[in-house]
Coordinates of C-alpha atoms in Angstrom, one line a residue:
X28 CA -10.3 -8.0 25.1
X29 CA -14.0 -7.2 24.5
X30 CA -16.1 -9.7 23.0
X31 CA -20.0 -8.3 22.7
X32 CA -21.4 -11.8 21.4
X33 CA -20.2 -13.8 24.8
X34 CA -21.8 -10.8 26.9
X35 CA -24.8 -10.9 25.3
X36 CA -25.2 -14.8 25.1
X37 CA -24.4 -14.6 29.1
X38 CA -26.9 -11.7 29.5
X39 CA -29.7 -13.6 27.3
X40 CA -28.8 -16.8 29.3
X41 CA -29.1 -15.4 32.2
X42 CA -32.2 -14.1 31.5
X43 CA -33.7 -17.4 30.4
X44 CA -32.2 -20.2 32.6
X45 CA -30.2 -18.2 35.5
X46 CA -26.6 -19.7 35.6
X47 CA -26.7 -23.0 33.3
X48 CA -28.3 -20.6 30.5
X49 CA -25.3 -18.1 31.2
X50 CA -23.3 -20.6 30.9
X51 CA -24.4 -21.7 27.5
X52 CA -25.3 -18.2 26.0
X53 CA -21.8 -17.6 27.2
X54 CA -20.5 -20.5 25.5
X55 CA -22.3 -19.6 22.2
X56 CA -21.7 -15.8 22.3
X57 CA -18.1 -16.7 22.2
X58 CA -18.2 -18.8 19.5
X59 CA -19.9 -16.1 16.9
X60 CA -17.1 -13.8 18.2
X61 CA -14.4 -15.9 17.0
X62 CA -15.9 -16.7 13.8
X63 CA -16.9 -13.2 13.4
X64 CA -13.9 -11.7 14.9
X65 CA -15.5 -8.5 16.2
X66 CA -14.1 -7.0 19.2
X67 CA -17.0 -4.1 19.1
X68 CA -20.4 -3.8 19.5
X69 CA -20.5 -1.8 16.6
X70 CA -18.8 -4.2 14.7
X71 CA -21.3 -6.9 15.5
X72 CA -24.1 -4.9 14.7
X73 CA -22.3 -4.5 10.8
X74 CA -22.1 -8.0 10.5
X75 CA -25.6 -9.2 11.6
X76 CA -27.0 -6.1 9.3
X77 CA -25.0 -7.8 6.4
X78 CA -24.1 -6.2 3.8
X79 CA -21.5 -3.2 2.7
X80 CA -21.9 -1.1 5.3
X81 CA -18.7 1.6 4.0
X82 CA -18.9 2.4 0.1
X83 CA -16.0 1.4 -2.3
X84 CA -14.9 4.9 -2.0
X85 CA -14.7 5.6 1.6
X86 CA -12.8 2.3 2.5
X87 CA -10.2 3.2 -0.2
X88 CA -9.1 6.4 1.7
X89 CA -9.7 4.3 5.9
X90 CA -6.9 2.0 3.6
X91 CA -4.7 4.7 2.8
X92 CA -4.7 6.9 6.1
X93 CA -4.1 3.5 7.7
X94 CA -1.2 3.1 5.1
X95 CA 0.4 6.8 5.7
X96 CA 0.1 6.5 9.3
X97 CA 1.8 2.9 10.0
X98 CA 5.6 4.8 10.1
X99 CA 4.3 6.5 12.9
X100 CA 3.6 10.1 11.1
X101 CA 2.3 11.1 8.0
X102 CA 4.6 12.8 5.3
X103 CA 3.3 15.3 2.8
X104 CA 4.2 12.7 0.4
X105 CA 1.0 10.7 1.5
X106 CA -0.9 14.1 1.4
X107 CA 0.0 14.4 -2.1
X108 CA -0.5 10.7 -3.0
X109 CA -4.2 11.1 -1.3
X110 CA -4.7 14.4 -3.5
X111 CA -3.5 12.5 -6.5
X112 CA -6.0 9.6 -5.9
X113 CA -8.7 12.0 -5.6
X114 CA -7.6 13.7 -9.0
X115 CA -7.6 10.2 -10.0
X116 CA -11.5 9.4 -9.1
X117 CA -12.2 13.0 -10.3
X118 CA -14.4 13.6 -7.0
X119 CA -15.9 16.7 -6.6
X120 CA -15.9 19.2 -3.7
X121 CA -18.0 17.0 -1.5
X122 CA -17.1 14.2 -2.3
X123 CA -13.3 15.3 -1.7
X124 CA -14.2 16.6 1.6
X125 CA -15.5 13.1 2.6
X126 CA -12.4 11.6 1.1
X127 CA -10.4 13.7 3.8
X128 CA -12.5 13.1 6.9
X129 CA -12.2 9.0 6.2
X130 CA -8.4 9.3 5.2
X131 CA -8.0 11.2 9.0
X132 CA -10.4 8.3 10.4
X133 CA -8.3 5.9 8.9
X134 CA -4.8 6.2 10.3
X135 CA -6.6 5.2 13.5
X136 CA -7.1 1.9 12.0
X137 CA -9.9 0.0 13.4
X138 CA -12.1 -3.1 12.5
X139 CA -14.1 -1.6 9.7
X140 CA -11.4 -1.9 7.8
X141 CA -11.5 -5.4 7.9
X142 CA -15.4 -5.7 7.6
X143 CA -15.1 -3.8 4.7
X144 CA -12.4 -5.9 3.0
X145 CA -14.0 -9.2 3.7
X146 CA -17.1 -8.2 2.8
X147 CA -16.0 -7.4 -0.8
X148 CA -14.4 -10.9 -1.0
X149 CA -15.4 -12.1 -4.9
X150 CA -15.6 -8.6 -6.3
X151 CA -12.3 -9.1 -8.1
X152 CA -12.2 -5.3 -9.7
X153 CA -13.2 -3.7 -7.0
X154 CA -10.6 -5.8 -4.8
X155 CA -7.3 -5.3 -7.1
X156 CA -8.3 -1.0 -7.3
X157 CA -8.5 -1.1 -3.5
X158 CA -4.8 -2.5 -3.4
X159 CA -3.3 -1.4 -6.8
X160 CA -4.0 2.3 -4.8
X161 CA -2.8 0.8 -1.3
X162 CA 0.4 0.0 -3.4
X163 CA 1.1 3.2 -4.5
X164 CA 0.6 4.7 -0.9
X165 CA 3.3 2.6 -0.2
X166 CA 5.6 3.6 -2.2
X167 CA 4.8 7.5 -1.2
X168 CA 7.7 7.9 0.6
X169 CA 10.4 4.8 -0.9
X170 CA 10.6 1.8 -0.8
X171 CA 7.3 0.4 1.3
X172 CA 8.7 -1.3 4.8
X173 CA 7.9 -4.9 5.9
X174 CA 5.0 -3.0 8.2
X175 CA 3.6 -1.6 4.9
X176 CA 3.8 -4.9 2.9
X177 CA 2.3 -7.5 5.6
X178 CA -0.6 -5.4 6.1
X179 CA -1.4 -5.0 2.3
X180 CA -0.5 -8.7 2.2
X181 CA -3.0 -9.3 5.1
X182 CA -5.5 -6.9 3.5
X183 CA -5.4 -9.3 0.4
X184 CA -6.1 -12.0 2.1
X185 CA -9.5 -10.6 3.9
X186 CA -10.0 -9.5 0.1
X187 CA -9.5 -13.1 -1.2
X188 CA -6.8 -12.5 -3.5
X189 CA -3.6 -14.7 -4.1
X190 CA -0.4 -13.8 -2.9
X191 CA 0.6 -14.2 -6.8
X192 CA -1.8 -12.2 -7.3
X193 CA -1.3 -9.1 -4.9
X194 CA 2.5 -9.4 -5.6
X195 CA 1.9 -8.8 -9.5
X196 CA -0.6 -6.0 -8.1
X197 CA 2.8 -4.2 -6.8
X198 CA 4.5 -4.4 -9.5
X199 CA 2.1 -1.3 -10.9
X200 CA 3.1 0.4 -8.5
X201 CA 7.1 -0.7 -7.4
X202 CA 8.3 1.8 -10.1
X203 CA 6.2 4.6 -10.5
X204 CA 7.9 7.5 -9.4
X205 CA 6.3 11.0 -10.2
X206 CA 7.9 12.5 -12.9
X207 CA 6.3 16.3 -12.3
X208 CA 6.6 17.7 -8.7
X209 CA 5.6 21.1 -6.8
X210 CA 9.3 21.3 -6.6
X211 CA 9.8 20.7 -11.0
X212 CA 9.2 22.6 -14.0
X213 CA 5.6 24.5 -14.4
X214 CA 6.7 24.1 -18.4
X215 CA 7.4 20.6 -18.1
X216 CA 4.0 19.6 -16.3
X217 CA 2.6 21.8 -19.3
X218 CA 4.4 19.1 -21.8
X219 CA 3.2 16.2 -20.2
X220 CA -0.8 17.3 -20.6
X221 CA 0.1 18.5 -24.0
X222 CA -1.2 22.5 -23.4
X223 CA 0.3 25.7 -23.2
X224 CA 0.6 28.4 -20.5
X225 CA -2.5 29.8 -22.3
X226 CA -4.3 27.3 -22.4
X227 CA -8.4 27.7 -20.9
X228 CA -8.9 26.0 -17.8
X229 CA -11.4 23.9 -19.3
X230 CA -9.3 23.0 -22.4
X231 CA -6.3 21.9 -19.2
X232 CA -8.8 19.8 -17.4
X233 CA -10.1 17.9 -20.6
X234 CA -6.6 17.1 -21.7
X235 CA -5.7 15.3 -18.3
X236 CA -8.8 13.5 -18.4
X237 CA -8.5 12.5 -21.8
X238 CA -4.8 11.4 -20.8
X239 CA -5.8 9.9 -17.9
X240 CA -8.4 7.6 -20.2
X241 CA -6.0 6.3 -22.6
X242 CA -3.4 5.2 -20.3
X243 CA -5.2 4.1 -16.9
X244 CA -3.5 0.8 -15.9
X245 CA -7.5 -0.9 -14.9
X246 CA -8.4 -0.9 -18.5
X247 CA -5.5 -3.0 -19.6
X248 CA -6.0 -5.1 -16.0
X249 CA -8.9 -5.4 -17.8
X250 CA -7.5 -7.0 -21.0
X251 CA -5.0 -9.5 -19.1
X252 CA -2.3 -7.5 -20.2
X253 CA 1.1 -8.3 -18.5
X254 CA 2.4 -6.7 -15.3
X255 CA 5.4 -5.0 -17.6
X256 CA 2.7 -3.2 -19.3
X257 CA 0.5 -2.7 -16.3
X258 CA 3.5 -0.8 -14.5
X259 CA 4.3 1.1 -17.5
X260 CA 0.4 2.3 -17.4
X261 CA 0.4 3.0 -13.7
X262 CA 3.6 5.1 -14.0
X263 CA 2.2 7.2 -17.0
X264 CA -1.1 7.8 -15.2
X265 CA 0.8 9.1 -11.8
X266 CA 2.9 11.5 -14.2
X267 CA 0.1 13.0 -15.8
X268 CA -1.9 13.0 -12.0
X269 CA 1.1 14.9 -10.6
X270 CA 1.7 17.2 -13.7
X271 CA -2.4 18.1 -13.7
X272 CA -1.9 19.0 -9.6
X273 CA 0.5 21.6 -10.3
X274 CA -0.8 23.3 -13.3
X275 CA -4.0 23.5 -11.4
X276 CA -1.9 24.8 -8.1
X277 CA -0.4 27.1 -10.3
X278 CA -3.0 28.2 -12.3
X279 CA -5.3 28.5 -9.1
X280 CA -8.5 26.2 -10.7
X281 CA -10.4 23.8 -9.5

């Protein structure tokens, strides 16, 4: 196991005393490694520059490659869960590229992902997003394993939260199931965003995001509402998510 802070406190000791400052730049270089916990130089670096160092937005999709690839392969049910989170942020074509790139970084795991949880330890909304979206990775593909729940349960933690807390956090997402697929009625994803086969483009996408405003689960996180409610919210919103992707597939707009 690497640990730059002890090489650098022998290096630096070295430098200043020959062996007895080696010795004790040794000593103290290991100790900011285990209170750090960085096994990288690059991860040191992060830490001493303080700070975020990985927007909110990248860190969601490291999570969520990390997530899709921890069976040991992704499934095109993750694909379509990452598409559906980026319908859900509404990025744009840039910003949906970058999505992509950190989603492939992040099934190779890696310690920024834990930089970049504990740094965002006291930023409660920001915190419960991260793992209400985590949660519904899981449950891409089923039921989430006990690989998938200790590591959201460990990601939590780094976040601060309460196990009380990230448990209710699942419950948004234990039973929401998309109710429009590629493999489902066009006609029905056309009932659930309330247009027509006719309909403009334009009129389609302001439909979903009106839908997507009047039931998204973070405004009634918002009001304390109950989990019940929270679930019922989170399920709604992934129907109309899936039902917009395919009448856009279909329709061939952006």
């Amino acid at each position: 196991m690497f640990w730059p802070g002890t090489l650098l406190g022998l290096l630096a000791g070295w430098a200043l005393a020959s062996i007895p400052g080696a010795l004790l730049g040794g000593l103290l270089g290991q100790v900011l490694d285990r209170r750090l916990k960085v096994r990288t130089w690059r991860g040191l670096l992060e830490h001493l520059r303080g700070g975020p160092q990985v927007g909110d937005r990248e860190l969601l999709f490291l999570l969520l490659g990390r997530l899709a690839k921890i069976r040991g392969r992704v499934h095109d049910a993750h694909i379509q869960q990452a598409r559906a989170e980026m319908l859900r942020l509404q990025l744009d074509d840039s910003a949906r590229r970058q999505a992509i790139e950190a989603f492939g970084r992040g099934k190779n795991g890696g310690e920024m992902l834990e930089i970049g949880l504990r740094q965002r330890r006291g930023h409660e909304a920001t915190a419960e997003g991260l793992l209400l979206a985590c949660w519904r990775m899981a449950w891409a593909v089923g039921a989430p394993g006990s690989a998938e729940k200790q590591l959201i349960l460990q990601w939590g933690d780094w976040l601060g939260l309460s196990r009380a807390r990230i448990q209710a956090l699942a419950l948004g997402a234990e039973r929401t199931k998309p109710a429009v697929t590629p493999r489902e009625s066009y006609t029905q994803a056309l009932r659930v965003l309330g247009v027509t086969p006719d309909s403009e483009p334009e009129d389609i996408k302001r439909a979903y995001r009106k839908l997507v405003s009047q039931n998204h689960p973070d405004k009634l996180e918002g009001l304390g509402a109950s989990p019940e409610r929270i679930a019922a919210a989170t399920e709604k919103t992934r129907e109309i998510q899936a039902a917009y992707l395919l009448v856009r597939q279909r329709r061939g707009f952006r």
